[in-house]
Short mmCIF file of C-alpha atoms in Angstrom, two decimals:
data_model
loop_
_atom_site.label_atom_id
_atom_site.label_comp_id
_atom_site.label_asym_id
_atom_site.label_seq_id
_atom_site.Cartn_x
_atom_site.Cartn_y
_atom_site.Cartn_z
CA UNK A 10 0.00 0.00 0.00
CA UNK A 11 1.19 3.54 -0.64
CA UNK A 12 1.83 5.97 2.51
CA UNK A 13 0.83 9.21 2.22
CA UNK A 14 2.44 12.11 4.19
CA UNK A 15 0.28 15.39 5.24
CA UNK A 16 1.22 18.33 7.00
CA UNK A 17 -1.01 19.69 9.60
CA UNK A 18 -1.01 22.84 10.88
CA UNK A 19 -2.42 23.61 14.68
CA UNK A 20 -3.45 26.76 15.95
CA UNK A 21 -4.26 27.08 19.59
CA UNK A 22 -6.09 31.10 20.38
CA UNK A 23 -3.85 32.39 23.28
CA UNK A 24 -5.39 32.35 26.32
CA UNK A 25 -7.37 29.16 25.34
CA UNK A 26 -8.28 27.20 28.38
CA UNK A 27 -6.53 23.62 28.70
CA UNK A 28 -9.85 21.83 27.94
CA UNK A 29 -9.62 23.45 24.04
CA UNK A 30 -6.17 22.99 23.49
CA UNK A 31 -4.85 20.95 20.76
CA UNK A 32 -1.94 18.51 21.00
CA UNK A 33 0.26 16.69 18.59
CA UNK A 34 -0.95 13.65 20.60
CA UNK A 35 -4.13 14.39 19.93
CA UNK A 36 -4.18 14.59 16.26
CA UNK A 37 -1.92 11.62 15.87
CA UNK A 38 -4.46 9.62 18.15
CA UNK A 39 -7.02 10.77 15.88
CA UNK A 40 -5.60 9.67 12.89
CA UNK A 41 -4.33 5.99 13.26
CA UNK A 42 -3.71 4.38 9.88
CA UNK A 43 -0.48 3.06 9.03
CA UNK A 44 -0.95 4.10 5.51
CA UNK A 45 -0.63 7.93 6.76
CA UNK A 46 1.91 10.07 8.18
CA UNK A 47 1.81 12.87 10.02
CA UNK A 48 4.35 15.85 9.63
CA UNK A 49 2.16 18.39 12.44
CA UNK A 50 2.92 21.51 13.48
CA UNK A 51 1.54 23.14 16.64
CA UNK A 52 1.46 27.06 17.28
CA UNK A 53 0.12 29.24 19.44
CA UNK A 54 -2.41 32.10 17.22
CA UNK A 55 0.35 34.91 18.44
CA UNK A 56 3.43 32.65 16.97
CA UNK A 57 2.60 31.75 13.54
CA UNK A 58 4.90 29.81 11.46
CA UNK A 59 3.55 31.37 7.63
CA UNK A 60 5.98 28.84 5.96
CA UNK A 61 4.74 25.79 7.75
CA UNK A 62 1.79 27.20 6.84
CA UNK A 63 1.97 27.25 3.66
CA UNK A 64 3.28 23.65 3.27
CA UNK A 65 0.20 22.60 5.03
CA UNK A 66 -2.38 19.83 3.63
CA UNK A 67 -5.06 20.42 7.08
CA UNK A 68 -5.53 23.22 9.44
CA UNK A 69 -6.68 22.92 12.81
CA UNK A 70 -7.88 25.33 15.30
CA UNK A 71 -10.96 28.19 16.30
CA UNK A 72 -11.26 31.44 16.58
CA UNK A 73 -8.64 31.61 14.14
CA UNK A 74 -7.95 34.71 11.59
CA UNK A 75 -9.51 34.19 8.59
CA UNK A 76 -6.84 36.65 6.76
CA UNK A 77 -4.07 34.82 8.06
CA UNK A 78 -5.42 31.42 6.01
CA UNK A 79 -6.06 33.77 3.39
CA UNK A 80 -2.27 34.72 3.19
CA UNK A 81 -0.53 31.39 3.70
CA UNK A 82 -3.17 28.75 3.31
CA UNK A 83 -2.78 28.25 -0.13
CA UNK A 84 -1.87 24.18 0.14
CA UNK A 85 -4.99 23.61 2.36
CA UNK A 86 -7.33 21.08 1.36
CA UNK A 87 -9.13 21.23 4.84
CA UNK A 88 -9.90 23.59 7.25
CA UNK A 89 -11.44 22.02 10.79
CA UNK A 90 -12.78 23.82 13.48
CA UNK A 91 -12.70 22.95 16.98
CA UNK A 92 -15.96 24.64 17.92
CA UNK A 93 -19.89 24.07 15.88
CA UNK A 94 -20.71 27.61 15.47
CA UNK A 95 -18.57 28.76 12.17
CA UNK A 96 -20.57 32.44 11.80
CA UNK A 97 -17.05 34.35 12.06
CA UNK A 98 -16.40 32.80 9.15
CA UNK A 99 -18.39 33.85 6.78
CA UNK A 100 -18.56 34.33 3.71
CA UNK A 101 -15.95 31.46 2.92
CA UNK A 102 -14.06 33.70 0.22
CA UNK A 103 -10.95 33.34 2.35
CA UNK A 104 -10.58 29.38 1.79
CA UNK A 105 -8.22 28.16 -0.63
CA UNK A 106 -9.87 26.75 -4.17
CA UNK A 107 -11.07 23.30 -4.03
CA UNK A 108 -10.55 23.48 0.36
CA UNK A 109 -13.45 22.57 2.40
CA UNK A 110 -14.27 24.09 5.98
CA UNK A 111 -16.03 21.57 8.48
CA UNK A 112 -16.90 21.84 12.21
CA UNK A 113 -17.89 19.81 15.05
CA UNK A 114 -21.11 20.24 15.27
CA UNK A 115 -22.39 17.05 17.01
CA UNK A 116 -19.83 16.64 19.92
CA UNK A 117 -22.57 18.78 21.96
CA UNK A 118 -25.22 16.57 22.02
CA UNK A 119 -24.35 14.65 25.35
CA UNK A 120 -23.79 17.45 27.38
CA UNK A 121 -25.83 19.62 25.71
CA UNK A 122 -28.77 17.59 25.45
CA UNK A 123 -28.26 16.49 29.79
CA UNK A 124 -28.14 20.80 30.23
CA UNK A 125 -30.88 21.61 27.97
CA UNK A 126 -33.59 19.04 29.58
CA UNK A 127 -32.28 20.59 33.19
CA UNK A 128 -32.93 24.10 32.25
CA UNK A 129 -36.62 23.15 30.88
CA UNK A 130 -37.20 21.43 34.66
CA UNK A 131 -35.36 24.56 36.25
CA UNK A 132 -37.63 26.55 34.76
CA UNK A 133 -40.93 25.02 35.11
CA UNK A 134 -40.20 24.63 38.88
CA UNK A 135 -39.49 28.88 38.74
CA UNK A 136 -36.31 28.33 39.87
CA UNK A 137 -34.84 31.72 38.28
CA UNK A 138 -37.95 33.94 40.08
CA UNK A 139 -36.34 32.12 43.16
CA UNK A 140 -32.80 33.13 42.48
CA UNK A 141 -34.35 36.17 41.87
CA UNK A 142 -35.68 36.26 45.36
CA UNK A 143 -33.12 35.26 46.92
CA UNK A 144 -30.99 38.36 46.09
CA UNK A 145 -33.78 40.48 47.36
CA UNK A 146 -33.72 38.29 50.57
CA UNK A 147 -37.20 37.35 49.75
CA UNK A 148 -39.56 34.49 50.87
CA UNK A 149 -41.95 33.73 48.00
CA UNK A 150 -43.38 30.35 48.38
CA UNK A 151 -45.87 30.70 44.73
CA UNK A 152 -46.13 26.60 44.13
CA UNK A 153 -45.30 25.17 40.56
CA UNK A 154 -47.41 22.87 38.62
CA UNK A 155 -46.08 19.44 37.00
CA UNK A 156 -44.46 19.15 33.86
CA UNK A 157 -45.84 16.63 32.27
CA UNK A 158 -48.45 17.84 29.49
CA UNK A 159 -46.77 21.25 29.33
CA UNK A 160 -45.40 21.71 25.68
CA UNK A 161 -41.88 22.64 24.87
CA UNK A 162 -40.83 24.11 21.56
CA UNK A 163 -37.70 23.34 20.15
CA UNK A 164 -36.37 26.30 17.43
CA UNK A 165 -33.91 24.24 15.54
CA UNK A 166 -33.94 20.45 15.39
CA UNK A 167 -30.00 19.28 15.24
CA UNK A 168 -28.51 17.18 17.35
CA UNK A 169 -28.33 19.18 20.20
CA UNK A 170 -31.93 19.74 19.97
CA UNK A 171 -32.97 16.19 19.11
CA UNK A 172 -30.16 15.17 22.36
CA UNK A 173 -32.99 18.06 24.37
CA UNK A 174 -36.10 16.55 22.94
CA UNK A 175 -34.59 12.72 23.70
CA UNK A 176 -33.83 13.78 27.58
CA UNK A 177 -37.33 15.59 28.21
CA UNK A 178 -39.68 12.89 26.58
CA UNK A 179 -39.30 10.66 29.76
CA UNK A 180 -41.15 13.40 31.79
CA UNK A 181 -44.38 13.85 29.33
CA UNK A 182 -43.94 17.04 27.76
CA UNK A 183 -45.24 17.59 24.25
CA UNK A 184 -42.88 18.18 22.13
CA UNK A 185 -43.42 20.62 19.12
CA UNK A 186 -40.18 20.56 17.01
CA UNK A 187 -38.90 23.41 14.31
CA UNK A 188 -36.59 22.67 11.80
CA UNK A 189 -35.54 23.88 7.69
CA UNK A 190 -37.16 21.19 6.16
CA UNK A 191 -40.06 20.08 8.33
CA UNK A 192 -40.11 17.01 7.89
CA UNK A 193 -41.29 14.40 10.71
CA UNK A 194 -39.28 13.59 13.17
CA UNK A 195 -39.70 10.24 15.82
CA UNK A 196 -38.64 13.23 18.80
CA UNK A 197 -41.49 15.17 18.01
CA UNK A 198 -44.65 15.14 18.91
CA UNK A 199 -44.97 17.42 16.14
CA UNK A 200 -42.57 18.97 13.38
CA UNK A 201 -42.91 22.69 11.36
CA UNK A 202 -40.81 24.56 8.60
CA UNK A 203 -39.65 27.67 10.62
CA UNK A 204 -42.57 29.13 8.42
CA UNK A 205 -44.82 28.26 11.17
CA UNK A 206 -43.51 29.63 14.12
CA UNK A 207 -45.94 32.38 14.78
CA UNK A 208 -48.63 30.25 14.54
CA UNK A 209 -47.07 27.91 16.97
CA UNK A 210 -45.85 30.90 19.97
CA UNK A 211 -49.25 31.33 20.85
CA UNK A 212 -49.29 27.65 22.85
CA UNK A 213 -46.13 27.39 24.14
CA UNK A 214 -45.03 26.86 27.97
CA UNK A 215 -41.38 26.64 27.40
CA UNK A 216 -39.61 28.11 24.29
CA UNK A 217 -36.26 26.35 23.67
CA UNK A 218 -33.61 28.29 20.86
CA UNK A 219 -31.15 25.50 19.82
CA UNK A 220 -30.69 27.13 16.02
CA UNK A 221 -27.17 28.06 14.27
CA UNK A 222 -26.62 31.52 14.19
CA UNK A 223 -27.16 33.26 10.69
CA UNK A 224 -28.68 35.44 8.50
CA UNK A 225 -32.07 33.97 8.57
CA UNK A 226 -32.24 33.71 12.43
CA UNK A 227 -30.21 36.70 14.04
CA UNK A 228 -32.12 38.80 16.10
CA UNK A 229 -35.40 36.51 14.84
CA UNK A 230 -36.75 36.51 18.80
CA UNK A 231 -37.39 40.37 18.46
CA UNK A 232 -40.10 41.94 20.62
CA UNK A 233 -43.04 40.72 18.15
CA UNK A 234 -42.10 37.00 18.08
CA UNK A 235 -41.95 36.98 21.96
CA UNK A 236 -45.14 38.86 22.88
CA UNK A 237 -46.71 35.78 21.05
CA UNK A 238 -45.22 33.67 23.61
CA UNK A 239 -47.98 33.01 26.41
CA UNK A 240 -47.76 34.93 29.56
CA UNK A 241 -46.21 33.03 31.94
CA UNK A 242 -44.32 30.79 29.69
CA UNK A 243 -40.46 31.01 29.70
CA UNK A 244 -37.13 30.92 27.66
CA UNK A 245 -33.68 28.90 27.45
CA UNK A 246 -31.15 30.30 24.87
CA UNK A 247 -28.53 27.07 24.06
CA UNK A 248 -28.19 28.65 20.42
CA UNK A 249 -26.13 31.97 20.17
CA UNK A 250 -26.79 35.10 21.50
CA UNK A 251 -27.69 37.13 19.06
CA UNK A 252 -30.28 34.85 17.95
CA UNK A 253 -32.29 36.27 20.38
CA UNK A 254 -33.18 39.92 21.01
CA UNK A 255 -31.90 40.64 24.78
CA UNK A 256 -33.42 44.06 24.54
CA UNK A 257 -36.64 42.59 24.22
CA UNK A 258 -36.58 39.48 26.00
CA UNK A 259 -35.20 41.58 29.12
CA UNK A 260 -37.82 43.76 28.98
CA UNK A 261 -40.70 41.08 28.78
CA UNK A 262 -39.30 39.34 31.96
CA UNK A 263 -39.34 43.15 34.07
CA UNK A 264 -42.98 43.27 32.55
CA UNK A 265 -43.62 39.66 33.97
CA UNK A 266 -44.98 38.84 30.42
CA UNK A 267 -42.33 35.96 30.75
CA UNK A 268 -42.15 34.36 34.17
CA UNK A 269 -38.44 32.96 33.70
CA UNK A 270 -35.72 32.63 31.17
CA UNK A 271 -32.34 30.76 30.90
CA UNK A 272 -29.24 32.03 28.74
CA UNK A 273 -26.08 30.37 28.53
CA UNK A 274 -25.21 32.20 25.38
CA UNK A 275 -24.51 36.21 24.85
CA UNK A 276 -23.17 38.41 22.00
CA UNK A 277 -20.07 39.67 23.75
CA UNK A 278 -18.65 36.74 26.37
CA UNK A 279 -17.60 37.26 29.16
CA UNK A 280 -20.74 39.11 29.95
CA UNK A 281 -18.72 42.65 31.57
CA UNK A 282 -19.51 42.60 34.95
CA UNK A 283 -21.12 46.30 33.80
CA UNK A 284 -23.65 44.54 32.07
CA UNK A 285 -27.52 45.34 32.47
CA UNK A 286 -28.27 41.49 32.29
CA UNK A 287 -26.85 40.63 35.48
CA UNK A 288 -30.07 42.59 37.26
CA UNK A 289 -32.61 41.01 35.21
CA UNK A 290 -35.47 39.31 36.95
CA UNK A 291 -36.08 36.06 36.88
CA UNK A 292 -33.34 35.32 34.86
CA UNK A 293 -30.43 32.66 35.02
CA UNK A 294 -27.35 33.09 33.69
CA UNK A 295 -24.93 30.18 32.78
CA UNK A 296 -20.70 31.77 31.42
CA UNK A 297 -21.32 29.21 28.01
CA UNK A 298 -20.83 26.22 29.37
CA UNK A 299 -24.36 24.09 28.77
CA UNK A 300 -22.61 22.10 25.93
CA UNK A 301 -18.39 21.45 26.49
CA UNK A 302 -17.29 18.46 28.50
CA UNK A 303 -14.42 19.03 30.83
CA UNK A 304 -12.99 16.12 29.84
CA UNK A 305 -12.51 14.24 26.42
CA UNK A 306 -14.39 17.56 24.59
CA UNK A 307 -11.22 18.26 22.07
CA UNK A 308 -10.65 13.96 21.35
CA UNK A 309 -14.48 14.14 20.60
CA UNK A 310 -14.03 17.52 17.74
CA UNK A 311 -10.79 15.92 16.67
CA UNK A 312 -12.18 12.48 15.77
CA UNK A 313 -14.55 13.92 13.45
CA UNK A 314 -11.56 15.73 11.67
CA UNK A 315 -9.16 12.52 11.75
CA UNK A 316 -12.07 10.13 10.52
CA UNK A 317 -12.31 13.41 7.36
CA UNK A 318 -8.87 12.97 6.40
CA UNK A 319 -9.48 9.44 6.19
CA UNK A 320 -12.52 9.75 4.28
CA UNK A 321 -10.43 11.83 1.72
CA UNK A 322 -8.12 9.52 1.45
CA UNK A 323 -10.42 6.97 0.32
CA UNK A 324 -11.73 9.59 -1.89
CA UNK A 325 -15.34 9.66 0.02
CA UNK A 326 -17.49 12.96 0.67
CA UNK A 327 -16.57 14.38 4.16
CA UNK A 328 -18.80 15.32 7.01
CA UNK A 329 -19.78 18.54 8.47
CA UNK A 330 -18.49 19.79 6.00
CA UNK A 331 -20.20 23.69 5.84
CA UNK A 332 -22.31 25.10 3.77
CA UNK A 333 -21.82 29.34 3.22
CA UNK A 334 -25.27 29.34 1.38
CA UNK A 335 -26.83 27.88 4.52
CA UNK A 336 -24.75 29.38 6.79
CA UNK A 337 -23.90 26.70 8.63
#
């Protein structure tokens, strides 16, 4: 058999926590074929190497500059990033001609999933009016009804919100699902094109937002799409921040329109300690951690890209691979 030899180029962001930082153990425990060999470079995103760089067959890494891939990249035939959401990097115009981009979307699911159906209980037991409370030093002892019946809507059908719908079925919600194309799904009680979704606010105790980030859905949860919502019913933001309209959804939980909400996601993280959000009512905030394991999260992102560079070695379509029309 003939060996092939790539070069791969790693980028870890400075100031990237140890759970999100790439080894060259790692990659070559991600890529164990004897047919292969690895020539890998690691590099922190404030010490480039532009000429190992520009030997390089597959880049690895997130948050990286777009311009610097742009400048050096030429040789790429793969770009993977360690994180799902890829909106920074659009429009794609920076990858090299015939590269693909891909993500790991998917490696969220189990975590993800576990934090999503906890913030769904959380908040049908009130818990953030509590927290609420209990900053005001306040005894409130309002009693919550059961769960079961109550119907959760799920804005974006992936895995992560399939992993949500999978974890909450046991408890006898109703699940009402929204996804692109529609179609039926065995998770859902029910299934809608996001066409739908006004139609569906109206009946909704629990609004979950588990969508990518683009065109098509940033800032969609604006003031008109959330005064549909039910009084009483509540929120939990797994998607991005900017997917929902924190103007708007802060001011319908002062007006009590929304008895509770749950965001682990914001537009500018860390959240400044200056921030208005932190003196919301009835809200719960969570620093972006609902979906990434503490342990085994970068093995997990990096097995999707060694099983890719497999797959294009055997000359077979890769996975998660992105899509700039979609935007995701």
């Amino acid at each position: 058999m003939t060996t092939k030899q790539f070069c791969i180029y790693v980028e870890n962001k400075v100031g990237v926590a140890p759970t999100y930082e790439v080894t060259e153990a790692q990659i070559r425990h991600a890529i164990r074929v004897d047919t292969i060999r690895l020539d890998i470079t690691v590099r922190r995103s404030d010490n480039l190497d532009s000429d190992r760089l520009k030997q390089a067959d597959f880049f690895v890494g997130s948050g990286f500059d777009t311009a610097v891939i742009r400048r050096h990249g030429d040789n790429l035939r793969l770009v993977h990033c360690t994180s799902a959401g890829i909106e920074k990097y659009l429009p794609l115009d920076w990858l090299p001609p015939g590269a693909a981009l891909t993500n790991s979307s998917g490696v969220h699911a189990e975590k993800g999933g576990t934090f999503g159906a906890m913030a769904v209980l959380m908040l049908n037991e009130g818990m953030p009016r509590h927290a609420t409370n209990q900053r005001h030093h306040r005894w409130d002892s309002a009693l919550s009804t059961g769960i079961t019946g109550k119907t959760v809507l799920i804005y974006g059908f992936g895995s992560l919100g399939e992993a949500i719908a999978e974890r909450l079925r046991p408890f006898g919600v109703y699940i009402v699902g929204v996804r692109r194309s529609g179609e039926p799904h065995p998770l859902a009680d029910e299934m809608h094109p996001p066409g739908e979704l006004r139609h569906l606010l109206p009946r909704v105790d629990f609004l979950v937002v588990s969508c990518p980030l683009t065109e098509a859905t940033r800032s969609l949860f604006d003031e008109g799409l959330l005064s549909l919502l039910p009084k009483g019913s509540s929120l939990f933001n797994i998607a991005r921040g900017p997917v929902v309209d924190n103007a708007a959804l802060a001011a319908a939980l002062r007006a009590g329109h929304l008895a509770g909400a749950i965001i682990d996601v914001f537009e500018h993280e860390p959240l400044p300690d200056t921030s208005p959000w932190w003196d919301v009512p009835n809200l719960l905030i969570s620093p972006h951690i609902s979906c990434d394991d503490a342990k085994g999260y970068i093995e997990r992102c990096l097995a999707i890209f060694g099983a890719n560079v497999e797959r294009l070695c055997r000359g077979e379509a890769l996975r998660n691979v992105v899509d700039s029309v979609q935007g995701y």
